[in-house]
């Protein structure tokens, strides 16, 4: 049985973060360029009374793809249905979503790169001509029924644009990449959310949480919640700079915002693989993790911070990483003498 689609006029259910998630684009912080471009597109679509063009959002987890995908329909005054690429195993799984589409409404498919090819191909006529082609019967008796659906907007989110087929990518009129947030932007998010959660705090505490949140709003919110609990349990509930620092130290989060898993990744390359270069699979096996977890969740921020670099022969630590770990770099980290970085 295909799953019933969830029609969500207001908030995302079963999301632990729903109380902190912005509801409108104007409540979102940062991503200024993306925000401005999407604001113009939403405004124009509203004025014309037409659906917004299909939109693809990509970027590491926790940066606001789902938030954009739920704020945009609110701003357009239309409904949104939410599906996950991983759960769409066959074209029939898409049918209830497509047949439930209302005029100008939004279908959001998270992790769109995980849809099998057959589902992807089923989506093409829906995206292009607002039509679905249903094949009845098999072999020589097979016939196709065309079903017209209402004009709609597909918003796709992915952590891996590279894994999307070119025909699917090309069917999105707009493609936007979300990048990590600055300390100022994250501080603003933390300060707003402290107010929402009614946390009594010092300004420096919000900045401290922002500094230690890997440029990621989802982590900033998680860390804020932990700091709030810690303050309540260990002192009078007020979040001072010292309380924020102690609480985050207790989680093993360091001054760059790296957590124990991030450091373990860097330490493994430093100690086991002599600083690299090393293939991501080898590091993943040593850490007993899926390579995808490293590529999607661990590496993007470390690459951004220039603690690790990608070379054609694998990952390699930079001097900054050795410095941060307080490990002395090997005298000749790459005995082959190729591609020396330091
Ligand atoms: P993604 O879909 O990219 O994994 P989400 O949209 O689920 O990320 O974002 C995670 C959480 O971070 C949201 O629930 C929201 O509370 C917060 N968040 C994300 N982007 C913003 C933003 N621009 N402004 C304020 N909060 C944000």
Coordinates of C-alpha atoms in Angstrom, one line a residue, residues 160-314:
X160 CA 24.7 15.3 -3.0
X161 CA 24.0 17.1 -6.2
X162 CA 26.7 15.0 -7.8
X163 CA 24.5 11.9 -7.4
X164 CA 21.5 13.4 -9.2
X165 CA 21.2 12.3 -12.9
X166 CA 21.6 15.2 -15.4
X167 CA 18.1 14.8 -16.8
X168 CA 16.6 15.3 -13.3
X169 CA 18.9 18.2 -12.4
X170 CA 18.1 20.0 -15.7
X171 CA 14.3 19.9 -15.0
X172 CA 14.7 22.2 -12.0
X173 CA 14.4 25.9 -13.1
X174 CA 16.2 27.1 -10.0
X175 CA 19.1 25.4 -8.2
X176 CA 20.4 26.9 -5.0
X177 CA 23.4 25.8 -2.8
X178 CA 23.2 26.4 0.9
X179 CA 26.5 27.1 2.6
X180 CA 27.7 27.1 6.3
X181 CA 26.5 30.1 8.4
X182 CA 28.8 32.7 9.8
X183 CA 29.3 33.1 13.6
X184 CA 27.2 36.3 13.5
X185 CA 24.3 34.6 11.7
X186 CA 24.4 31.6 14.1
X187 CA 24.6 33.9 17.1
X188 CA 21.5 35.6 15.8
X189 CA 19.7 32.3 15.5
X190 CA 20.8 31.2 19.0
X191 CA 19.7 34.5 20.5
X192 CA 16.3 34.4 18.9
X193 CA 15.8 30.8 20.0
X194 CA 16.9 31.5 23.6
X195 CA 14.1 34.0 23.6
X196 CA 11.6 31.4 22.2
X197 CA 12.7 28.9 24.8
X198 CA 12.6 31.6 27.5
X199 CA 16.2 31.0 28.5
X200 CA 17.8 33.7 30.6
X201 CA 21.3 34.3 29.3
X202 CA 24.3 36.5 28.6
X203 CA 25.1 37.7 25.1
X204 CA 28.5 36.1 25.2
X205 CA 26.9 32.7 25.8
X206 CA 25.0 32.9 22.5
X207 CA 28.2 33.7 20.7
X208 CA 30.0 30.8 22.4
X209 CA 27.3 28.4 21.3
X210 CA 27.5 29.8 17.8
X211 CA 31.3 29.4 17.6
X212 CA 31.0 25.8 18.7
X213 CA 28.2 24.8 16.3
X214 CA 30.1 24.0 13.0
X215 CA 28.3 26.7 11.1
X216 CA 25.1 24.7 11.2
X217 CA 21.8 25.9 12.7
X218 CA 20.5 22.4 13.5
X219 CA 23.6 21.8 15.7
X220 CA 23.3 25.3 17.2
X221 CA 19.7 24.4 18.3
X222 CA 20.8 21.0 19.7
X223 CA 23.7 22.6 21.6
X224 CA 21.5 25.4 22.9
X225 CA 19.0 22.8 24.3
X226 CA 21.8 20.9 26.0
X227 CA 23.3 24.1 27.5
X228 CA 19.8 25.1 28.8
X229 CA 19.4 21.7 30.5
X230 CA 22.9 21.8 31.9
X231 CA 22.3 25.3 33.3
X232 CA 19.1 24.1 35.0
X233 CA 20.6 21.0 36.4
X234 CA 24.0 22.3 37.5
X235 CA 23.1 25.9 38.5
X236 CA 20.1 28.3 38.6
X237 CA 19.1 28.0 35.0
X238 CA 20.9 31.1 33.8
X239 CA 23.2 30.5 30.8
X240 CA 26.4 32.5 31.4
X241 CA 29.5 32.2 29.2
X242 CA 31.1 29.9 31.8
X243 CA 28.1 27.6 32.0
X244 CA 27.9 27.4 28.1
X245 CA 31.5 26.6 27.9
X246 CA 31.4 23.9 30.7
X247 CA 28.3 22.3 29.2
X248 CA 29.9 22.1 25.7
X249 CA 33.2 20.9 27.0
X250 CA 31.3 18.1 28.8
X251 CA 30.0 17.0 25.3
X252 CA 33.5 16.9 24.0
X253 CA 32.9 19.9 21.7
X254 CA 36.0 21.9 21.2
X255 CA 36.7 25.6 20.4
X256 CA 36.3 25.0 16.7
X257 CA 33.0 23.2 17.3
X258 CA 34.4 19.8 16.4
X259 CA 32.8 16.9 18.3
X260 CA 34.5 13.7 19.3
X261 CA 33.6 12.0 16.0
X262 CA 35.2 14.8 14.0
X263 CA 38.4 14.6 16.0
X264 CA 38.5 10.8 15.7
X265 CA 38.3 11.2 11.9
X266 CA 41.2 13.7 11.9
X267 CA 43.2 11.6 14.5
X268 CA 42.7 8.4 12.4
X269 CA 44.2 10.1 9.3
X270 CA 47.0 11.6 11.4
X271 CA 48.0 8.6 13.4
X272 CA 46.9 5.5 11.3
X273 CA 47.5 6.9 7.8
X274 CA 50.4 9.3 8.6
X275 CA 48.4 12.4 7.6
X276 CA 47.2 10.9 4.2
X277 CA 46.5 10.8 1.4
X278 CA 44.1 8.1 2.2
X279 CA 40.8 7.0 0.5
X280 CA 37.6 7.8 2.4
X281 CA 36.6 4.1 2.4
X282 CA 39.7 3.2 4.3
X283 CA 39.1 5.8 7.0
X284 CA 35.4 4.8 7.2
X285 CA 36.3 1.1 7.7
X286 CA 38.8 2.0 10.4
X287 CA 36.2 4.1 12.2
X288 CA 33.5 1.5 11.7
X289 CA 31.3 4.1 9.9
X290 CA 29.6 4.2 6.5
X291 CA 31.6 6.2 3.9
X292 CA 28.4 8.1 3.2
X293 CA 28.3 9.4 6.8
X294 CA 31.8 10.7 6.5
X295 CA 31.1 12.3 3.1
X296 CA 27.7 13.8 4.0
X297 CA 28.1 14.7 7.7
X298 CA 31.7 14.8 8.8
X299 CA 33.8 16.1 6.0
X300 CA 32.0 19.1 4.6
X301 CA 32.8 21.3 7.6
X302 CA 36.3 20.0 8.0
X303 CA 37.0 20.7 4.3
X304 CA 35.5 24.2 4.7
X305 CA 37.7 24.9 7.7
X306 CA 40.7 23.7 5.6
X307 CA 41.6 21.0 8.2
X308 CA 41.5 18.4 5.5
X309 CA 41.9 18.6 1.7
X310 CA 40.7 16.3 -1.1
X311 CA 43.4 15.2 -3.5
X312 CA 43.2 12.9 -6.5
X313 CA 44.8 10.2 -4.2
X314 CA 42.6 10.7 -1.2

